[in-house]
PDB file of C-alpha atoms and ligand atoms in Angstrom:
ATOM      1  CA  MET A1377      25.415  62.201  -0.221  1.00  0.00           C
ATOM      2  CA  ALA A1378      25.868  65.157  -2.492  1.00  0.00           C
ATOM      3  CA  LEU A1379      23.495  65.276  -5.594  1.00  0.00           C
ATOM      4  CA  GLU A1380      25.301  64.743  -8.784  1.00  0.00           C
ATOM      5  CA  TRP A1381      24.268  65.573 -12.260  1.00  0.00           C
ATOM      6  CA  LYS A1382      23.512  62.636 -14.589  1.00  0.00           C
ATOM      7  CA  ASP A1383      22.558  62.662 -18.326  1.00  0.00           C
ATOM      8  CA  GLU A1384      19.322  60.918 -17.650  1.00  0.00           C
ATOM      9  CA  TYR A1385      18.135  64.316 -15.730  1.00  0.00           C
ATOM     10  CA  SER A1386      18.318  66.170 -19.219  1.00  0.00           C
ATOM     11  CA  THR A1387      15.120  67.578 -20.258  1.00  0.00           C
ATOM     12  CA  GLY A1388      16.213  68.645 -23.836  1.00  0.00           C
ATOM     13  CA  VAL A1389      16.051  72.370 -22.712  1.00  0.00           C
ATOM     14  CA  ASP A1390      19.254  73.704 -21.669  1.00  0.00           C
ATOM     15  CA  LYS A1391      17.875  76.556 -19.413  1.00  0.00           C
ATOM     16  CA  VAL A1392      15.742  73.932 -17.594  1.00  0.00           C
ATOM     17  CA  ASP A1393      18.725  71.669 -16.971  1.00  0.00           C
ATOM     18  CA  GLU A1394      20.804  74.760 -15.977  1.00  0.00           C
ATOM     19  CA  GLN A1395      18.141  75.613 -13.358  1.00  0.00           C
ATOM     20  CA  HIS A1396      17.848  72.068 -12.205  1.00  0.00           C
ATOM     21  CA  ARG A1397      21.634  72.016 -11.734  1.00  0.00           C
ATOM     22  CA  LYS A1398      21.383  75.215  -9.751  1.00  0.00           C
ATOM     23  CA  LEU A1399      18.892  73.452  -7.434  1.00  0.00           C
ATOM     24  CA  PHE A1400      21.382  70.672  -6.900  1.00  0.00           C
ATOM     25  CA  ALA A1401      24.036  73.124  -5.970  1.00  0.00           C
ATOM     26  CA  PHE A1402      21.742  74.957  -3.341  1.00  0.00           C
ATOM     27  CA  LEU A1403      20.737  71.486  -1.972  1.00  0.00           C
ATOM     28  CA  ASN A1404      24.283  70.372  -1.752  1.00  0.00           C
ATOM     29  CA  ASP A1405      25.178  73.572   0.001  1.00  0.00           C
ATOM     30  CA  LEU A1406      22.515  73.012   2.329  1.00  0.00           C
ATOM     31  CA  GLU A1407      23.809  69.482   3.132  1.00  0.00           C
ATOM     32  CA  GLU A1408      27.358  70.950   3.703  1.00  0.00           C
ATOM     33  CA  PHE A1409      25.762  73.321   6.429  1.00  0.00           C
ATOM     34  CA  ILE A1410      23.980  70.453   8.154  1.00  0.00           C
ATOM     35  CA  THR A1411      27.218  68.374   8.066  1.00  0.00           C
ATOM     36  CA  GLN A1412      29.150  71.370   9.689  1.00  0.00           C
ATOM     37  CA  GLY A1413      26.268  71.941  12.209  1.00  0.00           C
ATOM     38  CA  ILE A1414      25.519  75.324  10.934  1.00  0.00           C
ATOM     39  CA  ASP A1415      21.730  75.699  11.496  1.00  0.00           C
ATOM     40  CA  SER A1416      21.375  79.621  11.321  1.00  0.00           C
ATOM     41  CA  GLY A1417      22.974  82.797  10.563  1.00  0.00           C
ATOM     42  CA  PRO A1418      23.126  85.013   7.453  1.00  0.00           C
ATOM     43  CA  LYS A1419      24.691  82.186   4.948  1.00  0.00           C
ATOM     44  CA  VAL A1420      21.719  79.937   5.970  1.00  0.00           C
ATOM     45  CA  ASP A1421      19.030  82.742   5.803  1.00  0.00           C
ATOM     46  CA  SER A1422      20.618  83.823   2.337  1.00  0.00           C
ATOM     47  CA  LEU A1423      20.559  80.391   0.931  1.00  0.00           C
ATOM     48  CA  LEU A1424      16.753  79.781   1.992  1.00  0.00           C
ATOM     49  CA  VAL A1425      16.030  83.172   0.302  1.00  0.00           C
ATOM     50  CA  SER A1426      17.784  82.405  -2.780  1.00  0.00           C
ATOM     51  CA  LEU A1427      16.259  78.975  -2.886  1.00  0.00           C
ATOM     52  CA  ALA A1428      12.805  80.259  -2.680  1.00  0.00           C
ATOM     53  CA  THR A1429      13.365  82.658  -5.238  1.00  0.00           C
ATOM     54  CA  ASP A1430      14.906  80.251  -7.753  1.00  0.00           C
ATOM     55  CA  VAL A1431      12.390  77.549  -7.192  1.00  0.00           C
ATOM     56  CA  GLN A1432       9.758  80.103  -8.076  1.00  0.00           C
ATOM     57  CA  THR A1433      11.410  81.164 -11.088  1.00  0.00           C
ATOM     58  CA  HIS A1434      12.226  77.756 -12.342  1.00  0.00           C
ATOM     59  CA  PHE A1435       8.829  76.369 -11.873  1.00  0.00           C
ATOM     60  CA  SER A1436       7.289  79.296 -13.831  1.00  0.00           C
ATOM     61  CA  PHE A1437       9.745  78.967 -16.497  1.00  0.00           C
ATOM     62  CA  GLU A1438       9.329  75.030 -16.742  1.00  0.00           C
ATOM     63  CA  GLU A1439       5.564  75.424 -16.705  1.00  0.00           C
ATOM     64  CA  HIS A1440       5.794  77.946 -19.538  1.00  0.00           C
ATOM     65  CA  CYS A1441       7.856  75.650 -21.408  1.00  0.00           C
ATOM     66  CA  MET A1442       5.610  72.487 -21.020  1.00  0.00           C
ATOM     67  CA  LYS A1443       2.701  74.704 -22.196  1.00  0.00           C
ATOM     68  CA  GLN A1444       4.822  75.864 -25.218  1.00  0.00           C
ATOM     69  CA  TYR A1445       5.669  72.478 -26.180  1.00  0.00           C
ATOM     70  CA  ASN A1446       2.132  71.185 -25.693  1.00  0.00           C
ATOM     71  CA  CYS A1447       3.580  68.534 -23.123  1.00  0.00           C
ATOM     72  CA  PRO A1448       1.033  66.016 -21.877  1.00  0.00           C
ATOM     73  CA  VAL A1449       1.989  66.321 -18.281  1.00  0.00           C
ATOM     74  CA  ALA A1450       2.032  69.937 -18.186  1.00  0.00           C
ATOM     75  CA  ARG A1451      -0.958  69.904 -15.830  1.00  0.00           C
ATOM     76  CA  GLU A1452       0.474  67.261 -13.635  1.00  0.00           C
ATOM     77  CA  ASN A1453       3.772  69.211 -13.421  1.00  0.00           C
ATOM     78  CA  LYS A1454       1.948  72.292 -12.278  1.00  0.00           C
ATOM     79  CA  GLU A1455       0.183  70.623  -9.527  1.00  0.00           C
ATOM     80  CA  ALA A1456       3.478  69.008  -8.409  1.00  0.00           C
ATOM     81  CA  HIS A1457       4.924  72.293  -8.183  1.00  0.00           C
ATOM     82  CA  ASN A1458       2.053  73.490  -6.315  1.00  0.00           C
ATOM     83  CA  GLU A1459       2.213  70.859  -3.782  1.00  0.00           C
ATOM     84  CA  PHE A1460       6.115  71.545  -3.377  1.00  0.00           C
ATOM     85  CA  LEU A1461       5.442  75.030  -2.929  1.00  0.00           C
ATOM     86  CA  ARG A1462       2.851  74.151  -0.327  1.00  0.00           C
ATOM     87  CA  GLN A1463       5.395  72.037   1.618  1.00  0.00           C
ATOM     88  CA  PHE A1464       8.124  74.587   1.219  1.00  0.00           C
ATOM     89  CA  GLY A1465       5.682  77.236   2.714  1.00  0.00           C
ATOM     90  CA  ASN A1466       5.030  75.020   5.796  1.00  0.00           C
ATOM     91  CA  PHE A1467       8.990  74.851   6.105  1.00  0.00           C
ATOM     92  CA  GLN A1468       9.089  78.426   5.807  1.00  0.00           C
ATOM     93  CA  HIS A1469       6.662  79.077   8.409  1.00  0.00           C
ATOM     94  CA  GLU A1470       8.162  76.678  10.843  1.00  0.00           C
ATOM     95  CA  TYR A1471      11.619  78.386  10.254  1.00  0.00           C
ATOM     96  CA  LYS A1472      10.087  81.839  10.982  1.00  0.00           C
ATOM     97  CA  ALA A1473       7.889  80.651  14.029  1.00  0.00           C
ATOM     98  CA  LYS A1474      10.445  78.350  15.773  1.00  0.00           C
ATOM     99  CA  GLY A1475      13.783  79.519  14.449  1.00  0.00           C
ATOM    100  CA  SER A1476      16.025  77.215  12.646  1.00  0.00           C
ATOM    101  CA  SER A1477      17.630  74.139  13.696  1.00  0.00           C
ATOM    102  CA  VAL A1478      19.637  71.372  12.095  1.00  0.00           C
ATOM    103  CA  SER A1479      16.798  68.997  12.330  1.00  0.00           C
ATOM    104  CA  LEU A1480      14.624  71.403  10.605  1.00  0.00           C
ATOM    105  CA  LEU A1481      17.095  72.070   7.699  1.00  0.00           C
ATOM    106  CA  LYS A1482      17.592  68.202   7.764  1.00  0.00           C
ATOM    107  CA  LYS A1483      13.978  67.821   7.049  1.00  0.00           C
ATOM    108  CA  LEU A1484      13.876  70.370   4.314  1.00  0.00           C
ATOM    109  CA  HIS A1485      16.957  68.833   2.652  1.00  0.00           C
ATOM    110  CA  GLU A1486      15.734  65.202   2.813  1.00  0.00           C
ATOM    111  CA  THR A1487      12.231  66.276   1.383  1.00  0.00           C
ATOM    112  CA  ALA A1488      13.535  68.589  -1.318  1.00  0.00           C
ATOM    113  CA  GLU A1489      16.432  66.108  -2.455  1.00  0.00           C
ATOM    114  CA  SER A1490      14.197  63.085  -3.089  1.00  0.00           C
ATOM    115  CA  TRP A1491      11.328  65.373  -4.372  1.00  0.00           C
ATOM    116  CA  VAL A1492      13.524  67.170  -6.929  1.00  0.00           C
ATOM    117  CA  VAL A1493      15.101  63.797  -8.327  1.00  0.00           C
ATOM    118  CA  ASN A1494      11.858  61.785  -8.410  1.00  0.00           C
ATOM    119  CA  HIS A1495       9.980  64.803 -10.147  1.00  0.00           C
ATOM    120  CA  ILE A1496      12.727  65.281 -12.847  1.00  0.00           C
ATOM    121  CA  CYS A1497      12.721  61.589 -13.563  1.00  0.00           C
ATOM    122  CA  ASN A1498       8.992  61.026 -13.387  1.00  0.00           C
ATOM    123  CA  ILE A1499       7.764  64.444 -14.925  1.00  0.00           C
ATOM    124  CA  ASP A1500      10.311  66.858 -16.272  1.00  0.00           C
ATOM    125  CA  ILE A1501      11.990  64.675 -18.491  1.00  0.00           C
ATOM    126  CA  HIS A1502       8.813  64.240 -20.632  1.00  0.00           C
ATOM    127  CA  LEU A1503       9.876  67.639 -21.959  1.00  0.00           C
ATOM    128  CA  LYS A1504      12.594  65.863 -23.971  1.00  0.00           C
ATOM    129  CA  SER A1505      10.009  64.154 -26.272  1.00  0.00           C
ATOM    130  CA  CYS A1506       8.085  67.422 -26.736  1.00  0.00           C
ATOM    131  CA  VAL A1507      10.558  69.784 -27.568  1.00  0.00           C
ATOM    132  CA  GLY A1508      10.492  70.591 -31.126  1.00  0.00           C
ATOM    133  CA  LYS A1509       7.049  69.086 -31.639  1.00  0.00           C
ATOM    134  CA  GLY A1510       4.525  71.263 -30.379  1.00  0.00           C
ATOM    135  CA  GLU A1511       5.820  74.739 -31.365  1.00  0.00           C
ATOM    136  CA  ASP A1512       3.663  77.173 -33.196  1.00  0.00           C
TER     137      ASP A1512
HETATM  138 FE1  LIG B1172       8.915  70.169 -13.028  1.00  0.00          FE
END
């Protein structure tokens, strides 16, 4: 089922929410490929490259925000991001070594989809109560 944005995902930082929405869109596109049985080709390659780039950009920006607003979960957030990047790195390695397959894409999709929703709800939303409090 495609990811849908909910108000409860809001972090109080528009740019972070916008980046989260974009991640949802990537994952929904990936799901669409899987449904259609498309497991390789330029579209899949380009989606995975964009996803990797956007995840990096998003994590750095969000970590910067948490630091700026003295968010108590800043460290936990960074550790969770690093763990995700480690898992994503494993996926990229497998993708390069063995080639793409629907099952590999499914694995990435399922892992990333549940990770992103849990992560937003448990960690990122802490930003909301910090915004405007800890600014110098
Ligand atoms: Fe985060």
